[in-house]
Amino acid sequence: MGGKLVRVGTTYIPVTDVERSSEWYVKNLEATLNYKDKDKAILNFANQSFFLVHSKKNERANFIDKYGKECFSITFEVDGFQALEALHHDFKQIGVKVGEIENRGHAGKNFIFFDLDGNQFDVWSELSPAFKEKLI
């Protein structure tokens, strides 16, 4: 896979309470906390760096599509449907707000989940082929 851009290095997520949110990400997503001050926290998980940025109330990484539906801007991948079901179950057990597992008419299945500030994320049961090759 060629191209000028090699990978996504960092994603920025707006949060209203850096302390509380960083604890949530560490506990629920098993993120590694690398740095934290009153304005931001730097976390690593899902092979990427995430900055939790102290933002105004009601700021979210979500967007509204042309049909008026609020959408996620990030999809995480797991390796297969069983992994998706297990993660969905685990999230429900620990109190993470999740949607139902969906068939969206393409390969694999998905579900959405939310952080403390209502940032919406997607999980897909199909691991990207380029990434899967790196795991072998």
Tab-separated table of N, CA, C and O in Angstrom:
chain	number	residue	atom	x	y	z
A	1	MET	N	0.855	-1.174	0.000
A	1	MET	CA	0.000	0.000	0.000
A	1	MET	C	0.894	1.227	0.000
A	1	MET	O	1.595	1.492	0.955
A	2	GLY	N	0.891	1.956	-1.084
A	2	GLY	CA	1.733	3.141	-1.199
A	2	GLY	C	0.971	4.387	-0.837
A	2	GLY	O	-0.194	4.361	-0.458
A	3	GLY	N	1.634	5.500	-1.007
A	3	GLY	CA	1.001	6.780	-0.733
A	3	GLY	C	1.928	7.689	0.020
A	3	GLY	O	2.958	7.271	0.539
A	4	LYS	N	1.556	8.929	0.059
A	4	LYS	CA	2.379	9.920	0.738
A	4	LYS	C	2.220	9.888	2.246
A	4	LYS	O	3.132	10.217	2.977
A	5	LEU	N	1.036	9.512	2.716
A	5	LEU	CA	0.787	9.447	4.153
A	5	LEU	C	0.944	8.002	4.605
A	5	LEU	O	0.357	7.098	4.029
A	6	VAL	N	1.726	7.781	5.642
A	6	VAL	CA	2.054	6.425	6.085
A	6	VAL	C	1.028	5.879	7.068
A	6	VAL	O	0.619	4.725	6.979
A	7	ARG	N	0.612	6.671	8.049
A	7	ARG	CA	-0.350	6.207	9.041
A	7	ARG	C	-0.920	7.402	9.792
A	7	ARG	O	-0.375	8.501	9.733
A	8	VAL	N	-1.999	7.172	10.515
A	8	VAL	CA	-2.537	8.198	11.410
A	8	VAL	C	-1.753	8.085	12.711
A	8	VAL	O	-1.702	7.014	13.319
A	9	GLY	N	-1.131	9.148	13.130
A	9	GLY	CA	-0.316	9.117	14.338
A	9	GLY	C	-1.078	9.497	15.594
A	9	GLY	O	-0.932	8.866	16.630
A	10	THR	N	-1.910	10.525	15.491
A	10	THR	CA	-2.605	11.044	16.668
A	10	THR	C	-4.026	11.447	16.305
A	10	THR	O	-4.259	12.033	15.259
A	11	THR	N	-4.944	11.150	17.196
A	11	THR	CA	-6.323	11.596	17.088
A	11	THR	C	-6.637	12.439	18.316
A	11	THR	O	-6.253	12.078	19.428
A	12	TYR	N	-7.320	13.555	18.118
A	12	TYR	CA	-7.674	14.463	19.204
A	12	TYR	C	-9.146	14.299	19.541
A	12	TYR	O	-9.998	14.311	18.658
A	13	ILE	N	-9.429	14.145	20.824
A	13	ILE	CA	-10.792	13.926	21.288
A	13	ILE	C	-11.138	14.997	22.327
A	13	ILE	O	-10.432	15.143	23.327
A	14	PRO	N	-12.229	15.743	22.113
A	14	PRO	CA	-12.629	16.761	23.088
A	14	PRO	C	-13.267	16.125	24.318
A	14	PRO	O	-14.102	15.227	24.202
A	15	VAL	N	-12.857	16.588	25.490
A	15	VAL	CA	-13.424	16.115	26.755
A	15	VAL	C	-13.619	17.309	27.685
A	15	VAL	O	-12.931	18.310	27.564
A	16	THR	N	-14.546	17.183	28.626
A	16	THR	CA	-14.798	18.285	29.558
A	16	THR	C	-14.008	18.164	30.852
A	16	THR	O	-13.832	19.152	31.558
A	17	ASP	N	-13.528	16.978	31.168
A	17	ASP	CA	-12.772	16.750	32.399
A	17	ASP	C	-11.618	15.785	32.077
A	17	ASP	O	-11.825	14.575	31.962
A	18	VAL	N	-10.431	16.333	31.919
A	18	VAL	CA	-9.270	15.539	31.502
A	18	VAL	C	-8.973	14.419	32.501
A	18	VAL	O	-8.726	13.276	32.100
A	19	GLU	N	-9.025	14.711	33.769
A	19	GLU	CA	-8.738	13.710	34.799
A	19	GLU	C	-9.721	12.544	34.723
A	19	GLU	O	-9.329	11.374	34.627
A	20	ARG	N	-10.990	12.860	34.778
A	20	ARG	CA	-12.034	11.831	34.766
A	20	ARG	C	-12.022	11.030	33.459
A	20	ARG	O	-12.131	9.811	33.465
A	21	SER	N	-11.874	11.723	32.345
A	21	SER	CA	-11.873	11.049	31.047
A	21	SER	C	-10.659	10.155	30.870
A	21	SER	O	-10.780	9.040	30.368
A	22	SER	N	-9.495	10.623	31.295
A	22	SER	CA	-8.301	9.781	31.142
A	22	SER	C	-8.440	8.514	31.980
A	22	SER	O	-8.072	7.417	31.530
A	23	GLU	N	-9.008	8.626	33.170
A	23	GLU	CA	-9.255	7.438	33.999
A	23	GLU	C	-10.220	6.484	33.296
A	23	GLU	O	-10.032	5.271	33.321
A	24	TRP	N	-11.265	7.023	32.646
A	24	TRP	CA	-12.246	6.199	31.932
A	24	TRP	C	-11.578	5.436	30.787
A	24	TRP	O	-11.792	4.237	30.624
A	25	TYR	N	-10.757	6.125	30.005
A	25	TYR	CA	-10.085	5.477	28.869
A	25	TYR	C	-9.101	4.410	29.345
A	25	TYR	O	-8.992	3.342	28.732
A	26	VAL	N	-8.388	4.679	30.415
A	26	VAL	CA	-7.445	3.685	30.958
A	26	VAL	C	-8.206	2.464	31.468
A	26	VAL	O	-7.861	1.321	31.152
A	27	LYS	N	-9.260	2.695	32.223
A	27	LYS	CA	-10.028	1.591	32.813
A	27	LYS	C	-10.793	0.789	31.764
A	27	LYS	O	-10.738	-0.435	31.735
A	28	ASN	N	-11.512	1.456	30.887
A	28	ASN	CA	-12.436	0.776	29.979
A	28	ASN	C	-11.840	0.357	28.642
A	28	ASN	O	-12.278	-0.632	28.059
A	29	LEU	N	-10.864	1.101	28.140
A	29	LEU	CA	-10.260	0.770	26.851
A	29	LEU	C	-8.833	0.254	26.995
A	29	LEU	O	-8.152	0.011	26.013
A	30	GLU	N	-8.383	0.119	28.246
A	30	GLU	CA	-7.035	-0.360	28.556
A	30	GLU	C	-5.957	0.496	27.896
A	30	GLU	O	-4.926	0.011	27.438
A	31	ALA	N	-6.222	1.800	27.838
A	31	ALA	CA	-5.253	2.749	27.302
A	31	ALA	C	-4.085	2.906	28.271
A	31	ALA	O	-4.231	2.704	29.480
A	32	THR	N	-2.951	3.270	27.724
A	32	THR	CA	-1.772	3.589	28.526
A	32	THR	C	-1.653	5.105	28.601
A	32	THR	O	-1.609	5.777	27.565
A	33	LEU	N	-1.628	5.625	29.822
A	33	LEU	CA	-1.499	7.068	30.017
A	33	LEU	C	-0.026	7.440	29.952
A	33	LEU	O	0.786	6.937	30.719
A	34	ASN	N	0.320	8.338	29.018
A	34	ASN	CA	1.713	8.762	28.854
A	34	ASN	C	1.998	10.135	29.439
A	34	ASN	O	3.134	10.433	29.795
A	35	TYR	N	0.979	10.976	29.502
A	35	TYR	CA	1.164	12.335	29.998
A	35	TYR	C	-0.198	12.904	30.352
A	35	TYR	O	-1.197	12.595	29.701
A	36	LYS	N	-0.215	13.770	31.359
A	36	LYS	CA	-1.471	14.435	31.710
A	36	LYS	C	-1.165	15.749	32.405
A	36	LYS	O	-0.299	15.828	33.276
A	37	ASP	N	-1.882	16.795	32.016
A	37	ASP	CA	-1.896	18.057	32.753
A	37	ASP	C	-3.346	18.549	32.749
A	37	ASP	O	-4.248	17.805	32.357
A	38	LYS	N	-3.593	19.770	33.174
A	38	LYS	CA	-4.977	20.242	33.294
A	38	LYS	C	-5.662	20.441	31.945
A	38	LYS	O	-6.894	20.471	31.864
A	39	ASP	N	-4.892	20.547	30.866
A	39	ASP	CA	-5.452	20.829	29.552
A	39	ASP	C	-5.547	19.625	28.623
A	39	ASP	O	-6.284	19.659	27.641
A	40	LYS	N	-4.774	18.571	28.900
A	40	LYS	CA	-4.759	17.435	27.986
A	40	LYS	C	-4.197	16.195	28.668
A	40	LYS	O	-3.490	16.278	29.665
A	41	ALA	N	-4.530	15.060	28.074
A	41	ALA	CA	-3.923	13.782	28.445
A	41	ALA	C	-3.517	13.101	27.150
A	41	ALA	O	-4.220	13.193	26.133
A	42	ILE	N	-2.373	12.431	27.171
A	42	ILE	CA	-1.899	11.694	26.007
A	42	ILE	C	-1.958	10.216	26.350
A	42	ILE	O	-1.349	9.766	27.317
A	43	LEU	N	-2.739	9.486	25.554
A	43	LEU	CA	-2.967	8.059	25.779
A	43	LEU	C	-2.557	7.261	24.548
A	43	LEU	O	-2.664	7.758	23.426
A	44	ASN	N	-2.137	6.031	24.771
A	44	ASN	CA	-1.884	5.110	23.664
A	44	ASN	C	-2.801	3.914	23.806
A	44	ASN	O	-2.893	3.317	24.876
A	45	PHE	N	-3.488	3.578	22.718
A	45	PHE	CA	-4.262	2.351	22.596
A	45	PHE	C	-4.614	2.185	21.117
A	45	PHE	O	-4.536	3.135	20.347
A	46	ALA	N	-4.945	0.973	20.739
A	46	ALA	CA	-5.303	0.654	19.353
A	46	ALA	C	-4.201	1.078	18.378
A	46	ALA	O	-4.471	1.573	17.294
A	47	ASN	N	-2.945	0.911	18.798
A	47	ASN	CA	-1.793	1.241	17.953
A	47	ASN	C	-1.765	2.689	17.492
A	47	ASN	O	-1.373	2.994	16.374
A	48	GLN	N	-2.200	3.588	18.364
A	48	GLN	CA	-2.245	5.000	18.023
A	48	GLN	C	-2.155	5.840	19.289
A	48	GLN	O	-2.404	5.363	20.385
A	49	SER	N	-1.814	7.093	19.110
A	49	SER	CA	-1.785	8.059	20.198
A	49	SER	C	-3.070	8.891	20.143
A	49	SER	O	-3.492	9.323	19.071
A	50	PHE	N	-3.690	9.078	21.302
A	50	PHE	CA	-4.902	9.887	21.407
A	50	PHE	C	-4.660	11.005	22.418
A	50	PHE	O	-4.150	10.751	23.501
A	51	PHE	N	-5.004	12.232	22.033
A	51	PHE	CA	-4.953	13.365	22.941
A	51	PHE	C	-6.373	13.657	23.399
A	51	PHE	O	-7.256	13.895	22.564
A	52	LEU	N	-6.607	13.618	24.691
A	52	LEU	CA	-7.866	14.080	25.262
A	52	LEU	C	-7.665	15.553	25.571
A	52	LEU	O	-6.830	15.908	26.404
A	53	VAL	N	-8.389	16.409	24.896
A	53	VAL	CA	-8.186	17.849	24.998
A	53	VAL	C	-9.339	18.483	25.763
A	53	VAL	O	-10.512	18.296	25.399
A	54	HIS	N	-9.006	19.233	26.827
A	54	HIS	CA	-10.017	19.921	27.615
A	54	HIS	C	-10.741	20.914	26.711
A	54	HIS	O	-10.135	21.824	26.146
A	55	SER	N	-12.037	20.726	26.552
A	55	SER	CA	-12.830	21.518	25.615
A	55	SER	C	-14.072	22.069	26.299
A	55	SER	O	-14.403	21.689	27.418
A	56	LYS	N	-14.763	22.925	25.596
A	56	LYS	CA	-16.022	23.467	26.105
A	56	LYS	C	-17.060	22.367	26.203
A	56	LYS	O	-17.015	21.372	25.481
A	57	LYS	N	-18.030	22.568	27.083
A	57	LYS	CA	-19.132	21.619	27.253
A	57	LYS	C	-19.839	21.400	25.910
A	57	LYS	O	-20.001	22.333	25.126
A	58	ASN	N	-20.247	20.163	25.667
A	58	ASN	CA	-20.979	19.744	24.469
A	58	ASN	C	-20.156	19.699	23.189
A	58	ASN	O	-20.713	19.515	22.112
A	59	GLU	N	-18.840	19.872	23.273
A	59	GLU	CA	-17.985	19.645	22.096
A	59	GLU	C	-17.799	18.143	21.950
A	59	GLU	O	-17.581	17.440	22.935
A	60	ARG	N	-17.911	17.651	20.718
A	60	ARG	CA	-17.734	16.220	20.473
A	60	ARG	C	-17.013	16.011	19.156
A	60	ARG	O	-17.063	16.857	18.264
A	61	ALA	N	-16.411	14.845	19.011
A	61	ALA	CA	-15.749	14.476	17.765
A	61	ALA	C	-16.763	14.007	16.724
A	61	ALA	O	-16.408	13.792	15.572
A	62	ASN	N	-18.015	13.853	17.115
A	62	ASN	CA	-19.067	13.384	16.219
A	62	ASN	C	-19.432	14.481	15.212
A	62	ASN	O	-19.099	15.648	15.399
A	63	PHE	N	-20.156	14.093	14.172
A	63	PHE	CA	-20.666	15.056	13.208
A	63	PHE	C	-22.070	14.633	12.780
A	63	PHE	O	-22.471	13.499	12.994
A	64	ILE	N	-22.792	15.548	12.172
A	64	ILE	CA	-24.151	15.293	11.707
A	64	ILE	C	-24.108	15.085	10.186
A	64	ILE	O	-23.597	15.941	9.457
A	65	ASP	N	-24.640	13.938	9.724
A	65	ASP	CA	-24.651	13.684	8.276
A	65	ASP	C	-25.817	14.429	7.610
A	65	ASP	O	-26.596	15.113	8.276
A	66	LYS	N	-25.942	14.292	6.301
A	66	LYS	CA	-26.954	15.057	5.566
A	66	LYS	C	-28.382	14.656	5.909
A	66	LYS	O	-29.318	15.378	5.589
A	67	TYR	N	-28.549	13.511	6.580
A	67	TYR	CA	-29.881	13.060	6.999
A	67	TYR	C	-30.200	13.478	8.440
A	67	TYR	O	-31.238	13.109	8.969
A	68	GLY	N	-29.284	14.201	9.063
A	68	GLY	CA	-29.502	14.664	10.426
A	68	GLY	C	-29.095	13.674	11.492
A	68	GLY	O	-29.376	13.887	12.669
A	69	LYS	N	-28.415	12.592	11.110
A	69	LYS	CA	-27.987	11.573	12.060
A	69	LYS	C	-26.578	11.892	12.586
A	69	LYS	O	-25.686	12.214	11.807
A	70	GLU	N	-26.425	11.806	13.904
A	70	GLU	CA	-25.112	12.015	14.495
A	70	GLU	C	-24.242	10.788	14.228
A	70	GLU	O	-24.671	9.658	14.451
A	71	CYS	N	-23.030	11.015	13.733
A	71	CYS	CA	-22.137	9.925	13.313
A	71	CYS	C	-20.809	9.960	14.055
A	71	CYS	O	-20.351	11.006	14.494
A	72	PHE	N	-20.190	8.808	14.140
A	72	PHE	CA	-18.846	8.669	14.686
A	72	PHE	C	-17.830	9.088	13.633
A	72	PHE	O	-18.123	9.089	12.436
A	73	SER	N	-16.630	9.418	14.085
A	73	SER	CA	-15.560	9.751	13.142
A	73	SER	C	-14.406	8.762	13.204
A	73	SER	O	-13.449	8.890	12.446
A	74	ILE	N	-14.493	7.769	14.089
A	74	ILE	CA	-13.431	6.773	14.227
A	74	ILE	C	-14.052	5.382	14.303
A	74	ILE	O	-15.017	5.167	15.040
A	75	THR	N	-13.476	4.447	13.550
A	75	THR	CA	-13.846	3.039	13.657
A	75	THR	C	-12.638	2.255	14.127
A	75	THR	O	-11.569	2.321	13.509
A	76	PHE	N	-12.795	1.541	15.220
A	76	PHE	CA	-11.774	0.617	15.696
A	76	PHE	C	-12.057	-0.756	15.093
A	76	PHE	O	-13.204	-1.070	14.762
A	77	GLU	N	-11.026	-1.574	14.956
A	77	GLU	CA	-11.178	-2.909	14.383
A	77	GLU	C	-10.803	-3.967	15.410
A	77	GLU	O	-9.895	-3.769	16.214
A	78	VAL	N	-11.531	-5.079	15.349
A	78	VAL	CA	-11.165	-6.281	16.108
A	78	VAL	C	-11.034	-7.423	15.104
A	78	VAL	O	-11.488	-7.313	13.962
A	79	ASP	N	-10.441	-8.514	15.519
A	79	ASP	CA	-10.148	-9.611	14.600
A	79	ASP	C	-11.249	-10.665	14.628
A	79	ASP	O	-11.122	-11.697	15.293
A	80	GLY	N	-12.359	-10.386	13.956
A	80	GLY	CA	-13.416	-11.365	13.794
A	80	GLY	C	-14.660	-11.087	14.617
A	80	GLY	O	-14.675	-10.287	15.555
A	81	PHE	N	-15.739	-11.789	14.224
A	81	PHE	CA	-17.033	-11.590	14.861
A	81	PHE	C	-17.033	-12.015	16.324
A	81	PHE	O	-17.644	-11.364	17.164
A	82	GLN	N	-16.337	-13.103	16.657
A	82	GLN	CA	-16.289	-13.535	18.061
A	82	GLN	C	-15.627	-12.475	18.927
A	82	GLN	O	-16.071	-12.220	20.050
A	83	ALA	N	-14.577	-11.841	18.417
A	83	ALA	CA	-13.919	-10.766	19.162
A	83	ALA	C	-14.855	-9.575	19.332
A	83	ALA	O	-14.873	-8.933	20.383
A	84	LEU	N	-15.644	-9.286	18.299
A	84	LEU	CA	-16.613	-8.192	18.375
A	84	LEU	C	-17.667	-8.479	19.439
A	84	LEU	O	-17.968	-7.626	20.280
A	85	GLU	N	-18.212	-9.701	19.411
A	85	GLU	CA	-19.221	-10.082	20.415
A	85	GLU	C	-18.646	-10.028	21.826
A	85	GLU	O	-19.313	-9.556	22.756
A	86	ALA	N	-17.422	-10.514	21.992
A	86	ALA	CA	-16.791	-10.519	23.319
A	86	ALA	C	-16.577	-9.096	23.829
A	86	ALA	O	-16.859	-8.799	24.994
A	87	LEU	N	-16.096	-8.205	22.961
A	87	LEU	CA	-15.878	-6.816	23.370
A	87	LEU	C	-17.209	-6.141	23.699
A	87	LEU	O	-17.316	-5.428	24.701
A	88	HIS	N	-18.221	-6.361	22.898
A	88	HIS	CA	-19.550	-5.804	23.145
A	88	HIS	C	-20.059	-6.255	24.519
A	88	HIS	O	-20.535	-5.439	25.319
A	89	HIS	N	-19.930	-7.538	24.791
A	89	HIS	CA	-20.339	-8.099	26.088
A	89	HIS	C	-19.535	-7.468	27.229
A	89	HIS	O	-20.105	-7.046	28.244
A	90	ASP	N	-18.214	-7.403	27.068
A	90	ASP	CA	-17.350	-6.829	28.108
A	90	ASP	C	-17.719	-5.373	28.385
A	90	ASP	O	-17.789	-4.959	29.549
A	91	PHE	N	-17.924	-4.589	27.328
A	91	PHE	CA	-18.294	-3.190	27.511
A	91	PHE	C	-19.607	-3.076	28.287
A	91	PHE	O	-19.730	-2.251	29.186
A	92	LYS	N	-20.591	-3.886	27.941
A	92	LYS	CA	-21.870	-3.846	28.653
A	92	LYS	C	-21.677	-4.203	30.123
A	92	LYS	O	-22.272	-3.570	31.004
A	93	GLN	N	-20.839	-5.204	30.403
A	93	GLN	CA	-20.598	-5.656	31.783
A	93	GLN	C	-19.976	-4.565	32.643
A	93	GLN	O	-20.258	-4.481	33.832
A	94	ILE	N	-19.098	-3.738	32.050
A	94	ILE	CA	-18.420	-2.707	32.842
A	94	ILE	C	-19.128	-1.358	32.777
A	94	ILE	O	-18.644	-0.371	33.320
A	95	GLY	N	-20.280	-1.304	32.101
A	95	GLY	CA	-21.092	-0.098	32.105
A	95	GLY	C	-20.804	0.913	31.013
A	95	GLY	O	-21.271	2.055	31.101
A	96	VAL	N	-20.067	0.519	29.979
A	96	VAL	CA	-19.852	1.419	28.845
A	96	VAL	C	-21.146	1.451	28.033
A	96	VAL	O	-21.743	0.408	27.757
A	97	LYS	N	-21.589	2.632	27.659
A	97	LYS	CA	-22.796	2.774	26.837
A	97	LYS	C	-22.486	2.266	25.432
A	97	LYS	O	-21.566	2.768	24.773
A	98	VAL	N	-23.249	1.252	24.986
A	98	VAL	CA	-23.036	0.643	23.668
A	98	VAL	C	-24.356	0.549	22.914
A	98	VAL	O	-25.428	0.467	23.513
A	99	GLY	N	-24.254	0.517	21.588
A	99	GLY	CA	-25.396	0.228	20.740
A	99	GLY	C	-25.439	-1.262	20.454
A	99	GLY	O	-24.567	-2.023	20.888
A	100	GLU	N	-26.452	-1.687	19.737
A	100	GLU	CA	-26.584	-3.097	19.370
A	100	GLU	C	-25.592	-3.460	18.271
A	100	GLU	O	-25.158	-2.595	17.504
A	101	ILE	N	-25.253	-4.736	18.175
A	101	ILE	CA	-24.428	-5.220	17.069
A	101	ILE	C	-25.282	-5.141	15.807
A	101	ILE	O	-26.438	-5.565	15.808
A	102	GLU	N	-24.715	-4.560	14.754
A	102	GLU	CA	-25.465	-4.282	13.530
A	102	GLU	C	-24.852	-4.959	12.314
A	102	GLU	O	-23.643	-5.116	12.231
A	103	ASN	N	-25.716	-5.285	11.352
A	103	ASN	CA	-25.298	-5.681	10.021
A	103	ASN	C	-25.593	-4.480	9.142
A	103	ASN	O	-26.761	-4.131	8.933
A	104	ARG	N	-24.568	-3.819	8.624
A	104	ARG	CA	-24.760	-2.599	7.829
A	104	ARG	C	-24.706	-2.856	6.324
A	104	ARG	O	-24.560	-1.925	5.542
A	105	GLY	N	-24.781	-4.129	5.929
A	105	GLY	CA	-24.826	-4.443	4.514
A	105	GLY	C	-23.476	-4.571	3.840
A	105	GLY	O	-23.394	-4.638	2.620
A	106	HIS	N	-22.414	-4.595	4.606
A	106	HIS	CA	-21.077	-4.823	4.060
A	106	HIS	C	-20.438	-5.939	4.868
A	106	HIS	O	-21.042	-6.453	5.806
A	107	ALA	N	-19.236	-6.315	4.516
A	107	ALA	CA	-18.550	-7.388	5.245
A	107	ALA	C	-18.463	-7.054	6.724
A	107	ALA	O	-18.235	-5.908	7.107
A	108	GLY	N	-18.654	-8.054	7.549
A	108	GLY	CA	-18.516	-7.879	8.988
A	108	GLY	C	-19.718	-7.238	9.644
A	108	GLY	O	-20.726	-6.927	9.014
A	109	LYS	N	-19.584	-7.058	10.950
A	109	LYS	CA	-20.632	-6.433	11.772
A	109	LYS	C	-19.978	-5.316	12.583
A	109	LYS	O	-18.764	-5.271	12.729
A	110	ASN	N	-20.818	-4.451	13.135
A	110	ASN	CA	-20.337	-3.289	13.872
A	110	ASN	C	-21.195	-3.030	15.097
A	110	ASN	O	-22.330	-3.483	15.171
A	111	PHE	N	-20.647	-2.264	16.022
A	111	PHE	CA	-21.443	-1.628	17.072
A	111	PHE	C	-20.780	-0.317	17.437
A	111	PHE	O	-19.606	-0.097	17.156
A	112	ILE	N	-21.551	0.567	18.029
A	112	ILE	CA	-21.003	1.844	18.487
A	112	ILE	C	-20.938	1.854	20.008
A	112	ILE	O	-21.660	1.124	20.681
A	113	PHE	N	-20.019	2.676	20.531
A	113	PHE	CA	-19.964	2.922	21.967
A	113	PHE	C	-19.632	4.387	22.192
A	113	PHE	O	-19.237	5.095	21.267
A	114	PHE	N	-19.840	4.840	23.430
A	114	PHE	CA	-19.700	6.252	23.769
A	114	PHE	C	-18.784	6.419	24.970
A	114	PHE	O	-18.809	5.608	25.898
A	115	ASP	N	-18.007	7.511	24.974
A	115	ASP	CA	-17.225	7.851	26.164
A	115	ASP	C	-18.081	8.720	27.087
A	115	ASP	O	-19.274	8.935	26.840
A	116	LEU	N	-17.480	9.234	28.153
A	116	LEU	CA	-18.215	10.024	29.140
A	116	LEU	C	-18.813	11.311	28.585
A	116	LEU	O	-19.804	11.814	29.101
A	117	ASP	N	-18.182	11.869	27.533
A	117	ASP	CA	-18.644	13.131	26.959
A	117	ASP	C	-19.559	12.948	25.761
A	117	ASP	O	-19.927	13.916	25.102
A	118	GLY	N	-19.908	11.706	25.449
A	118	GLY	CA	-20.783	11.454	24.314
A	118	GLY	C	-20.061	11.329	22.988
A	118	GLY	O	-20.697	11.286	21.935
A	119	ASN	N	-18.716	11.278	23.017
A	119	ASN	CA	-17.992	10.989	21.794
A	119	ASN	C	-18.345	9.565	21.391
A	119	ASN	O	-18.279	8.645	22.197
A	120	GLN	N	-18.743	9.412	20.142
A	120	GLN	CA	-19.237	8.144	19.629
A	120	GLN	C	-18.145	7.472	18.808
A	120	GLN	O	-17.496	8.124	17.980
A	121	PHE	N	-17.925	6.188	19.042
A	121	PHE	CA	-16.921	5.417	18.317
A	121	PHE	C	-17.569	4.153	17.759
A	121	PHE	O	-18.518	3.630	18.327
A	122	ASP	N	-17.013	3.657	16.688
A	122	ASP	CA	-17.507	2.456	16.026
A	122	ASP	C	-16.484	1.343	16.219
A	122	ASP	O	-15.285	1.603	16.317
A	123	VAL	N	-16.972	0.104	16.271
A	123	VAL	CA	-16.095	-1.071	16.288
A	123	VAL	C	-16.556	-1.988	15.163
A	123	VAL	O	-17.753	-2.260	15.034
A	124	TRP	N	-15.616	-2.450	14.356
A	124	TRP	CA	-15.893	-3.296	13.199
A	124	TRP	C	-15.199	-4.631	13.380
A	124	TRP	O	-14.058	-4.696	13.864
A	125	SER	N	-15.861	-5.696	12.963
A	125	SER	CA	-15.343	-7.050	13.179
A	125	SER	C	-14.305	-7.489	12.151
A	125	SER	O	-13.807	-8.608	12.240
A	126	GLU	N	-13.952	-6.623	11.218
A	126	GLU	CA	-13.013	-7.015	10.165
A	126	GLU	C	-11.704	-6.257	10.306
A	126	GLU	O	-11.664	-5.048	10.141
A	127	LEU	N	-10.642	-6.977	10.601
A	127	LEU	CA	-9.316	-6.374	10.703
A	127	LEU	C	-8.796	-6.079	9.303
A	127	LEU	O	-8.870	-6.921	8.406
A	128	SER	N	-8.283	-4.875	9.081
A	128	SER	CA	-7.765	-4.492	7.771
A	128	SER	C	-6.686	-5.462	7.319
A	128	SER	O	-5.801	-5.821	8.109
A	129	PRO	N	-6.734	-5.904	6.045
A	129	PRO	CA	-5.749	-6.883	5.554
A	129	PRO	C	-4.299	-6.444	5.748
A	129	PRO	O	-3.456	-7.244	6.137
A	130	ALA	N	-3.993	-5.164	5.515
A	130	ALA	CA	-2.617	-4.693	5.673
A	130	ALA	C	-2.154	-4.824	7.125
A	130	ALA	O	-1.012	-5.166	7.400
A	131	PHE	N	-3.051	-4.561	8.072
A	131	PHE	CA	-2.692	-4.688	9.478
A	131	PHE	C	-2.606	-6.155	9.878
A	131	PHE	O	-1.720	-6.546	10.630
A	132	LYS	N	-3.508	-6.963	9.359
A	132	LYS	CA	-3.521	-8.389	9.684
A	132	LYS	C	-2.200	-9.038	9.272
A	132	LYS	O	-1.670	-9.880	9.984
A	133	GLU	N	-1.659	-8.632	8.115
A	133	GLU	CA	-0.370	-9.159	7.648
A	133	GLU	C	0.743	-8.863	8.648
A	133	GLU	O	1.644	-9.672	8.844
A	134	LYS	N	0.702	-7.712	9.282
A	134	LYS	CA	1.725	-7.317	10.248
A	134	LYS	C	1.659	-8.183	11.517
A	134	LYS	O	2.647	-8.337	12.215
A	135	LEU	N	0.480	-8.722	11.821
A	135	LEU	CA	0.315	-9.560	13.016
A	135	LEU	C	0.869	-10.954	12.823
A	135	LEU	O	1.161	-11.658	13.790
A	136	ILE	N	0.977	-11.390	11.589
A	136	ILE	CA	1.428	-12.766	11.308
A	136	ILE	C	2.916	-12.896	11.487
A	136	ILE	O	3.703	-12.094	11.374
